[in-house]
Amino acid sequence: VVVVVVVVFGCGDWLSSPSSLLLGVDAHSANEWKQSRVIYQLLTDRFARENGDTSPCQDLESYCGGTWGGIQEQLDYITGLGANAIWISPIPSNTNNGYHGYWQKDLSKLNNNFGTEEDLSSLMSVAHGQDVWMMLDVVINHMGNQDDGNLNDFSSFYPFNSSQHYHSYCQINDWNDMHQVQFCRLANLPDLAQEDTFVINALTAWIRDIQNTYGFDGIRLDTVLEVPIPIWKQWTSAVDVYTVGEVDNGDPAVNGPFQGVLDATLNYPMYWTLRHVFQEEQAMNMINQSLQQQRSDFKDISVLGLFLDNHDNPRFLNIRNDRSALRNALAYILFAEGIPIIYYGTEQDFDGGNDPNNREALWPSGYDTNTQTYNFIKTLTSYRRTLSQSFYNAHQREQYVLDDLYVYTRGEVLVATTNGGQGHQTGAKVPFLPYSDGTTLCDLVNPSNCITVMDGNASITINDGEPRVFVAKSTHQ
């Protein structure tokens, strides 16, 4: 990736003379992302300090000291896991205690808690040099807290420093009232009036400048449901990289309309399905039911972001403290239709609850690459990278389901998962497998565990609660 720096970020040139053209950025499409990427989501403030500082974070509701330089220093930890894309926090300066990046204050300045322009440029360059794509988290719904408590004073924000840049004061109290959702305040944060010509032009000029300056490979969009679809259509016309948005709703019919103006959404419908199945031990036939509804409401589920944990929901192990169950859910998302997203700390078996406890500092883990979960993810992602384009273009196909067993194939991979947890035993003779008779399939994690297909059938046994990811013996030796 070649990045041509054409503007000095921070001087405001993007607002006075907005560029209408992206220069020097190799655009990566949704199709390219789905065929090659595993995303590692991190909070910049919580992933890594610089120079090996591992002293504890004293207050999870304020800055803990993570930086762009820290990410660069620990890049090998991420790539060693098998992730080859990094989703970082929003980069503008924030109001007080905006460690997460979502309380933006001045779009013309970087958040200096995370580092300098040179630090961010260096991270981009080093990551791209290792074929790691970078995803930027972006907020266009709101600005940060009004720290002085005066709800009519917008003078501290830039460039949106006038009341005309905001919707009239009201709070979101009814999430079924879409007008309220899109024109009132989320958590009392000033709600931008994107229908105002100045506001939408400034927002699109800003992202063009960011792209011209840094060359991000993809964009994650915050609070997508809270902004009308026509606004997203205008905003996305300014970028030509993969866009994936947060529609925090479990209904595919609510999510689906946003795919088209955006390339994709985070797959919250499947998040809730997997939560019900793997964390709450509900019947595993829910997976295929959810998939069928998604295929009806989305244009293309294969480019949606597939995840188990994030910064807004309790971690998997907080809801169900069973690492075997976690590995089963990870096996599912790493080979199912969608672009897998690993939330930092999952590989270290973090178990934080609601915000901010699910936003732990990673450095107390020592970036341990010997945990069972780290190596489980590494094993599966290593094989995933060897798969051909035909795998990524293939639909997953349910082969067999019980209340405690879900077996699917996708391309040449056969995945058998259980929600029974540690030590659980289940299994079945699975028919109609898409393999020639005599084909021997072996488990990626335990290669001595092999099955042979005869008459289109194979007997799959789980006797330890762990998932099985079977591939042809000749492709994994």
Coordinates of C-alpha atoms in Angstrom, one line a residue:
V1 CA 0.0 0.0 0.0
V2 CA 1.4 3.4 -1.0
V3 CA 0.2 6.4 1.0
V4 CA 0.8 9.9 -0.4
V5 CA 0.6 12.6 2.3
V6 CA -1.1 15.6 0.7
V7 CA -2.3 17.5 3.7
V8 CA -1.0 18.2 7.1
F9 CA -3.7 17.0 9.5
G10 CA -4.5 19.5 12.2
C11 CA -4.2 22.7 10.3
G12 CA -7.8 22.8 9.2
D13 CA -7.1 22.7 5.4
W14 CA -9.6 19.9 5.0
L15 CA -12.4 22.3 5.9
S16 CA -11.3 25.4 4.0
S17 CA -10.2 23.6 0.8
P18 CA -11.7 20.1 1.0
S19 CA -10.3 17.6 -1.4
S20 CA -12.8 15.8 -3.6
L21 CA -10.3 13.1 -4.6
L22 CA -8.6 10.3 -2.7
L23 CA -4.9 10.2 -3.6
G24 CA -2.4 7.4 -3.0
V25 CA -4.8 5.1 -1.3
D26 CA -5.2 1.5 -2.5
A27 CA -8.9 0.9 -2.0
H28 CA -9.8 -2.5 -0.6
S29 CA -13.3 -3.7 -1.5
A30 CA -15.7 -5.7 0.7
N31 CA -14.9 -8.7 -1.5
E32 CA -11.1 -8.3 -0.8
W33 CA -11.8 -8.1 2.9
K34 CA -13.9 -11.2 3.0
Q35 CA -11.4 -13.3 1.0
S36 CA -8.3 -12.5 3.1
R37 CA -8.9 -10.8 6.5
V38 CA -9.3 -11.7 10.1
I39 CA -9.9 -8.5 12.1
Y40 CA -8.4 -7.8 15.6
Q41 CA -10.5 -5.2 17.3
L42 CA -8.7 -3.2 20.0
L43 CA -9.2 -0.1 22.1
T44 CA -6.1 2.0 21.4
D45 CA -5.9 3.1 25.1
R46 CA -6.0 -0.4 26.4
F47 CA -3.9 -2.5 24.1
A48 CA -0.3 -1.5 24.7
R49 CA 1.7 1.3 26.3
E50 CA 5.1 2.1 24.8
N51 CA 8.4 0.8 26.0
G52 CA 7.0 -2.1 27.9
D53 CA 5.3 -0.3 30.7
T54 CA 3.0 -2.9 32.4
S55 CA 2.0 -1.0 35.5
P56 CA -1.7 -1.5 36.3
C57 CA -4.5 0.8 35.1
Q58 CA -5.9 2.5 38.1
D59 CA -9.2 3.8 36.5
L60 CA -11.0 2.0 33.7
E61 CA -13.2 5.1 33.2
S62 CA -10.2 7.3 32.2
Y63 CA -7.0 7.0 30.1
C64 CA -4.7 4.0 30.9
G65 CA -1.9 4.9 28.5
G66 CA -2.2 2.8 25.4
T67 CA -0.9 4.5 22.2
W68 CA -0.4 4.0 18.5
G69 CA 3.3 3.4 19.3
G70 CA 2.4 0.7 21.7
I71 CA 0.3 -1.1 19.0
Q72 CA 3.3 -0.9 16.6
E73 CA 5.6 -2.4 19.3
Q74 CA 3.2 -5.3 19.8
L75 CA 2.3 -5.9 16.1
D76 CA 3.9 -9.3 16.1
Y77 CA 1.6 -10.4 18.9
I78 CA -1.4 -9.6 16.7
T79 CA 0.0 -11.2 13.5
G80 CA 1.1 -14.2 15.5
L81 CA -2.5 -14.8 16.4
G82 CA -3.3 -14.9 12.7
A83 CA -5.1 -11.6 12.5
N84 CA -4.1 -9.4 9.5
A85 CA -6.3 -6.4 10.0
I86 CA -6.5 -4.1 13.1
W87 CA -9.6 -2.0 14.0
I88 CA -8.4 1.0 16.1
S89 CA -10.3 3.5 18.2
P90 CA -11.5 6.9 16.7
I91 CA -8.6 9.3 16.4
P92 CA -9.9 12.9 16.9
S93 CA -9.3 14.8 20.1
N94 CA -11.9 14.0 22.8
T95 CA -13.6 15.7 25.7
N96 CA -12.6 14.8 29.2
N97 CA -12.0 11.1 29.8
G98 CA -12.8 10.1 26.2
Y99 CA -10.3 7.2 26.4
H100 CA -12.4 5.2 24.0
G101 CA -12.4 7.9 21.3
Y102 CA -16.2 8.3 20.9
W103 CA -16.5 11.7 22.5
Q104 CA -14.9 13.8 19.8
K105 CA -14.2 17.4 20.5
D106 CA -12.0 18.8 17.6
L107 CA -11.9 17.1 14.3
S108 CA -8.8 19.1 13.3
K109 CA -6.7 17.6 16.0
L110 CA -5.6 14.1 16.9
N111 CA -6.1 12.6 20.3
N112 CA -2.7 13.4 21.8
N113 CA -3.2 10.7 24.4
F114 CA -2.7 8.2 21.6
G115 CA 0.3 9.9 20.1
T116 CA 1.3 12.3 17.3
E117 CA 0.7 12.4 13.6
E118 CA 4.1 10.9 13.1
D119 CA 3.3 8.0 15.5
L120 CA 0.0 7.2 13.6
S121 CA 1.8 7.5 10.2
S122 CA 4.5 5.1 11.4
L123 CA 2.0 2.6 12.7
M124 CA 0.2 2.7 9.3
S125 CA 3.5 2.2 7.4
V126 CA 4.8 -0.6 9.5
A127 CA 1.4 -2.4 9.5
H128 CA 1.1 -2.1 5.7
G129 CA 4.7 -3.4 5.4
Q130 CA 3.5 -6.6 7.0
D131 CA 0.3 -6.8 5.0
V132 CA -1.8 -5.8 7.9
W133 CA -4.8 -3.7 6.9
M134 CA -5.9 -0.9 9.2
M135 CA -9.5 -0.1 10.0
L136 CA -10.5 3.3 11.5
D137 CA -13.5 3.7 13.8
V138 CA -15.5 6.8 12.8
V139 CA -18.3 8.7 14.5
I140 CA -20.6 11.1 12.6
N141 CA -23.7 10.8 14.9
H142 CA -22.5 13.0 17.8
M143 CA -19.8 15.0 19.5
G144 CA -18.5 14.6 23.0
N145 CA -19.7 15.5 26.5
Q146 CA -20.4 19.1 27.2
D147 CA -18.1 19.1 30.2
D148 CA -19.3 22.4 31.6
G149 CA -22.9 21.1 31.8
N150 CA -24.3 23.9 29.6
L151 CA -26.3 22.1 27.0
N152 CA -26.7 25.2 24.8
D153 CA -22.9 25.9 24.6
F154 CA -21.2 24.3 21.6
S155 CA -18.3 26.7 21.4
S156 CA -15.7 24.2 22.6
F157 CA -16.3 21.9 19.6
Y158 CA -14.7 22.2 16.2
P159 CA -15.9 22.7 13.5
F160 CA -19.4 22.2 14.8
N161 CA -19.5 25.1 17.3
S162 CA -23.0 26.5 16.6
S163 CA -26.4 25.3 17.8
Q164 CA -27.5 25.2 14.1
H165 CA -25.1 22.3 13.7
Y166 CA -27.2 20.1 16.1
H167 CA -30.7 18.7 16.5
S168 CA -32.9 20.3 19.1
Y169 CA -32.4 18.9 22.6
C170 CA -34.2 15.7 23.4
Q171 CA -33.1 12.3 24.7
I172 CA -33.6 8.8 23.2
N173 CA -36.0 7.1 25.5
D174 CA -37.9 4.9 23.0
W175 CA -35.8 2.7 20.7
N176 CA -38.8 1.8 18.7
D177 CA -39.4 5.4 17.7
M178 CA -37.0 5.8 14.8
H179 CA -37.4 9.6 14.6
Q180 CA -36.4 9.8 18.3
V181 CA -33.5 7.4 17.6
Q182 CA -32.2 9.5 14.7
F183 CA -32.9 13.1 16.0
C184 CA -32.4 12.9 19.7
R185 CA -29.3 12.5 22.0
L186 CA -27.7 9.1 22.7
A187 CA -26.5 9.2 26.3
N188 CA -26.9 13.0 26.3
L189 CA -24.2 13.5 23.6
P190 CA -24.9 16.4 21.3
D191 CA -26.6 15.0 18.2
L192 CA -25.2 16.4 14.9
A193 CA -27.7 17.7 12.3
Q194 CA -26.2 15.9 9.3
E195 CA -28.9 17.2 7.1
D196 CA -27.3 20.7 7.5
T197 CA -25.2 21.4 4.4
F198 CA -22.2 22.6 6.4
V199 CA -22.3 19.6 8.7
I200 CA -22.4 16.9 6.0
N201 CA -19.8 18.7 3.9
A202 CA -17.5 19.1 6.8
L203 CA -17.9 15.4 7.7
T204 CA -17.1 14.2 4.2
A205 CA -14.3 16.6 3.8
W206 CA -12.7 15.4 7.0
I207 CA -12.8 11.7 6.0
R208 CA -11.3 12.5 2.6
D209 CA -8.5 14.3 4.3
I210 CA -7.9 11.5 6.8
Q211 CA -7.7 9.0 3.9
N212 CA -5.4 11.2 1.9
T213 CA -3.2 11.6 4.9
Y214 CA -3.1 8.1 6.4
G215 CA -4.7 5.7 3.9
F216 CA -6.9 3.4 6.0
D217 CA -8.0 0.2 4.4
G218 CA -11.4 0.0 5.9
I219 CA -13.8 2.0 8.1
R220 CA -16.0 0.9 11.0
L221 CA -18.9 3.3 11.5
D222 CA -20.3 3.9 15.0
T223 CA -24.0 4.4 15.8
V224 CA -25.3 3.7 12.3
L225 CA -28.9 3.2 13.3
E226 CA -28.9 6.7 14.8
V227 CA -28.2 8.4 11.4
P228 CA -30.8 8.3 8.5
I229 CA -29.9 6.1 5.5
P230 CA -29.8 9.0 3.0
I231 CA -27.1 10.7 5.1
W232 CA -25.0 7.5 5.0
K233 CA -25.4 7.5 1.2
Q234 CA -23.9 11.0 1.1
W235 CA -21.1 10.3 3.5
T236 CA -20.0 7.0 2.0
S237 CA -19.7 8.7 -1.4
A238 CA -16.5 10.3 0.0
V239 CA -14.7 6.9 0.6
D240 CA -13.9 3.9 -1.6
V241 CA -12.8 1.4 1.0
Y242 CA -14.8 -1.3 2.9
T243 CA -17.3 0.2 5.3
V244 CA -19.0 -1.8 8.1
G245 CA -21.4 -0.2 10.5
E246 CA -22.7 -0.8 14.0
V247 CA -26.5 -1.3 13.9
D248 CA -26.9 -2.4 17.5
N249 CA -30.1 -4.4 17.0
G250 CA -30.7 -8.1 16.7
D251 CA -33.3 -8.0 14.0
P252 CA -32.0 -8.7 10.5
A253 CA -34.9 -6.6 9.1
V254 CA -33.6 -3.6 10.9
N255 CA -30.0 -4.2 9.9
G256 CA -30.6 -5.2 6.3
P257 CA -31.6 -1.8 4.8
F258 CA -28.2 -0.3 5.8
Q259 CA -26.3 -2.8 3.6
G260 CA -26.2 -1.1 0.2
V261 CA -25.4 2.4 1.4
L262 CA -22.7 0.6 3.6
D263 CA -20.9 -2.5 2.4
A264 CA -21.9 -4.3 5.6
T265 CA -23.0 -4.1 9.2
L266 CA -21.6 -5.9 12.2
N267 CA -23.7 -9.0 12.4
Y268 CA -25.6 -8.3 15.6
P269 CA -28.4 -10.8 14.6
M270 CA -25.8 -13.6 14.6
Y271 CA -24.2 -12.2 17.8
W272 CA -27.4 -12.6 19.7
T273 CA -28.0 -16.1 18.1
L274 CA -24.5 -17.3 19.1
R275 CA -25.0 -15.8 22.6
H276 CA -28.2 -17.7 23.0
V277 CA -26.7 -20.9 21.7
F278 CA -23.2 -21.0 23.1
Q279 CA -23.5 -18.9 26.3
E280 CA -27.1 -19.6 27.3
E281 CA -27.1 -23.2 26.0
Q282 CA -30.3 -22.9 24.0
A283 CA -31.0 -25.3 21.1
M284 CA -28.5 -25.2 18.3
N285 CA -31.1 -25.2 15.5
M286 CA -31.4 -21.5 16.2
I287 CA -28.2 -21.0 14.1
N288 CA -29.8 -22.1 10.8
Q289 CA -33.0 -20.3 11.6
S290 CA -31.0 -17.1 12.1
L291 CA -29.1 -17.7 8.9
Q292 CA -32.2 -18.1 6.8
Q293 CA -33.6 -14.9 8.1
Q294 CA -30.4 -13.1 7.4
R295 CA -30.2 -14.4 3.8
S296 CA -33.7 -12.9 3.3
D297 CA -32.9 -9.5 4.8
F298 CA -29.3 -8.9 3.8
K299 CA -27.9 -8.6 0.3
D300 CA -24.7 -10.5 1.2
I301 CA -24.0 -12.0 4.6
S302 CA -20.5 -13.1 3.7
V303 CA -19.1 -9.5 4.2
L304 CA -20.8 -8.9 7.5
G305 CA -18.6 -8.6 10.6
L306 CA -18.9 -11.8 12.7
F307 CA -18.0 -11.4 16.4
L308 CA -18.5 -12.8 19.9
D309 CA -17.2 -10.0 22.1
N310 CA -16.9 -6.3 21.8
H311 CA -16.5 -3.1 23.9
D312 CA -20.3 -2.6 24.3
N313 CA -21.3 -6.1 25.5
P314 CA -20.1 -8.3 28.4
R315 CA -17.3 -10.7 27.3
F316 CA -18.2 -14.3 26.4
L317 CA -16.6 -15.7 29.5
N318 CA -18.5 -13.2 31.8
I319 CA -21.8 -14.7 30.7
R320 CA -20.6 -18.3 30.7
N321 CA -17.3 -19.1 32.3
D322 CA -16.5 -22.1 30.1
R323 CA -13.5 -21.9 27.8
S324 CA -14.5 -25.0 25.8
A325 CA -17.7 -23.2 25.0
L326 CA -15.7 -20.2 24.0
R327 CA -13.5 -22.2 21.6
N328 CA -16.6 -23.8 20.0
A329 CA -18.0 -20.3 19.3
L330 CA -14.7 -19.2 17.9
A331 CA -14.5 -22.2 15.6
Y332 CA -17.9 -21.2 14.3
I333 CA -17.1 -17.6 13.5
L334 CA -13.7 -18.4 12.0
F335 CA -15.1 -20.6 9.2
A336 CA -18.8 -19.4 8.9
E337 CA -19.9 -16.9 6.4
G338 CA -18.7 -13.4 7.4
I339 CA -15.5 -11.6 8.2
P340 CA -14.4 -12.8 11.7
I341 CA -13.5 -10.2 14.3
I342 CA -11.5 -11.1 17.4
Y343 CA -11.9 -8.6 20.3
Y344 CA -8.6 -8.0 22.1
G345 CA -8.3 -10.1 25.3
T346 CA -10.5 -12.9 24.1
E347 CA -7.3 -14.8 23.3
Q348 CA -6.2 -14.3 26.9
D349 CA -9.6 -15.5 28.3
F350 CA -10.6 -12.1 29.6
D351 CA -14.0 -12.2 31.3
G352 CA -15.0 -8.6 31.9
G353 CA -18.6 -7.6 32.3
N354 CA -20.4 -4.5 31.3
D355 CA -18.6 -1.3 30.2
P356 CA -16.0 -0.4 31.4
N357 CA -15.1 -3.8 32.8
N358 CA -15.0 -5.3 29.3
R359 CA -12.4 -2.7 28.4
E360 CA -9.5 -4.1 30.4
A361 CA -5.8 -3.2 29.8
L362 CA -4.1 -6.1 27.9
W363 CA -0.6 -5.5 29.2
P364 CA -1.1 -7.4 32.6
S365 CA -1.4 -10.5 30.4
G366 CA 2.2 -10.1 29.4
Y367 CA 1.0 -10.7 25.8
D368 CA 1.2 -14.4 26.5
T369 CA 1.3 -16.4 23.3
N370 CA 1.1 -19.8 25.1
T371 CA -2.5 -19.7 26.3
Q372 CA -4.7 -22.5 24.9
T373 CA -7.1 -20.0 23.4
Y374 CA -4.4 -18.0 21.7
N375 CA -3.0 -21.1 20.1
F376 CA -6.4 -22.4 19.2
I377 CA -7.1 -19.2 17.2
K378 CA -3.6 -19.3 15.7
T379 CA -4.1 -22.9 14.5
L380 CA -7.5 -22.1 12.8
T381 CA -6.4 -18.8 11.3
S382 CA -3.2 -20.4 9.9
Y383 CA -5.2 -22.9 8.0
R384 CA -7.9 -20.3 7.0
R385 CA -5.2 -18.3 5.2
T386 CA -4.4 -21.2 3.0
L387 CA -7.9 -21.6 1.7
S388 CA -8.7 -20.7 -1.9
Q389 CA -11.2 -18.2 -3.2
S390 CA -13.8 -20.9 -3.7
F391 CA -14.0 -21.3 0.1
Y392 CA -14.8 -17.6 0.7
N393 CA -17.4 -17.6 -2.1
A394 CA -19.1 -20.8 -0.7
H395 CA -22.2 -20.8 1.4
Q396 CA -22.1 -22.7 4.7
R397 CA -24.4 -25.7 4.7
E398 CA -26.0 -27.2 7.8
Q399 CA -25.2 -30.9 7.7
Y400 CA -26.6 -32.0 11.1
V401 CA -28.1 -30.5 14.2
L402 CA -29.1 -31.6 17.6
D403 CA -29.8 -29.5 20.7
D404 CA -26.2 -29.8 21.6
L405 CA -24.5 -30.4 18.2
Y406 CA -24.2 -28.2 15.1
V407 CA -22.3 -29.5 12.1
Y408 CA -21.8 -27.5 9.0
T409 CA -19.6 -27.5 5.9
R410 CA -18.3 -24.6 3.9
G411 CA -16.2 -25.4 0.9
E412 CA -13.7 -28.1 1.9
V413 CA -14.0 -27.5 5.7
L414 CA -16.3 -29.4 8.1
V415 CA -17.0 -27.8 11.5
A416 CA -18.6 -29.7 14.4
T417 CA -19.5 -27.6 17.4
T418 CA -21.2 -28.2 20.7
N419 CA -22.7 -25.9 23.3
G420 CA -22.3 -28.6 26.0
G421 CA -19.2 -27.1 27.6
Q422 CA -16.1 -28.6 29.1
G423 CA -16.1 -32.4 29.1
H424 CA -19.4 -32.7 27.3
Q425 CA -20.0 -35.8 25.1
T426 CA -22.2 -35.8 21.9
G427 CA -22.0 -37.0 18.4
A428 CA -23.8 -38.3 15.4
K429 CA -23.5 -40.2 12.1
V430 CA -23.7 -37.3 9.7
P431 CA -25.1 -38.0 6.3
F432 CA -24.9 -36.3 2.8
L433 CA -21.4 -35.0 3.3
P434 CA -19.9 -33.4 0.2
Y435 CA -16.8 -35.6 0.0
S436 CA -15.9 -38.6 -2.1
D437 CA -16.1 -42.0 -0.4
G438 CA -12.9 -42.9 1.2
T439 CA -11.9 -39.3 2.0
T440 CA -10.1 -39.1 5.3
L441 CA -10.7 -35.9 7.3
C442 CA -8.6 -34.9 10.3
D443 CA -9.1 -32.3 13.0
L444 CA -6.9 -29.2 12.7
V445 CA -6.4 -28.9 16.5
N446 CA -5.9 -32.7 17.1
P447 CA -4.6 -34.1 13.9
S448 CA -4.7 -37.7 15.2
N449 CA -8.5 -37.4 15.4
C450 CA -9.6 -38.5 11.9
I451 CA -12.8 -39.7 10.3
T452 CA -13.4 -41.4 7.0
V453 CA -16.4 -40.7 4.7
M454 CA -18.2 -43.8 3.5
D455 CA -21.5 -43.8 1.5
G456 CA -21.5 -40.0 2.1
N457 CA -21.6 -40.5 5.9
A458 CA -19.1 -40.1 8.7
S459 CA -19.4 -40.6 12.4
I460 CA -18.4 -37.5 14.4
T461 CA -17.8 -37.9 18.1
I462 CA -17.1 -35.1 20.6
N463 CA -16.1 -36.5 24.0
D464 CA -14.4 -33.5 25.6
G465 CA -16.6 -30.6 24.8
E466 CA -14.1 -29.2 22.3
P467 CA -15.0 -28.3 18.7
R468 CA -13.8 -30.3 15.7
V469 CA -12.6 -28.6 12.5
F470 CA -12.0 -31.3 9.9
V471 CA -10.1 -30.9 6.7
A472 CA -8.9 -33.5 4.1
K473 CA -5.8 -35.3 5.4
S474 CA -3.9 -34.5 2.2
T475 CA -4.3 -30.7 2.8
H476 CA -3.1 -30.7 6.4
Q477 CA 0.0 -32.8 6.9

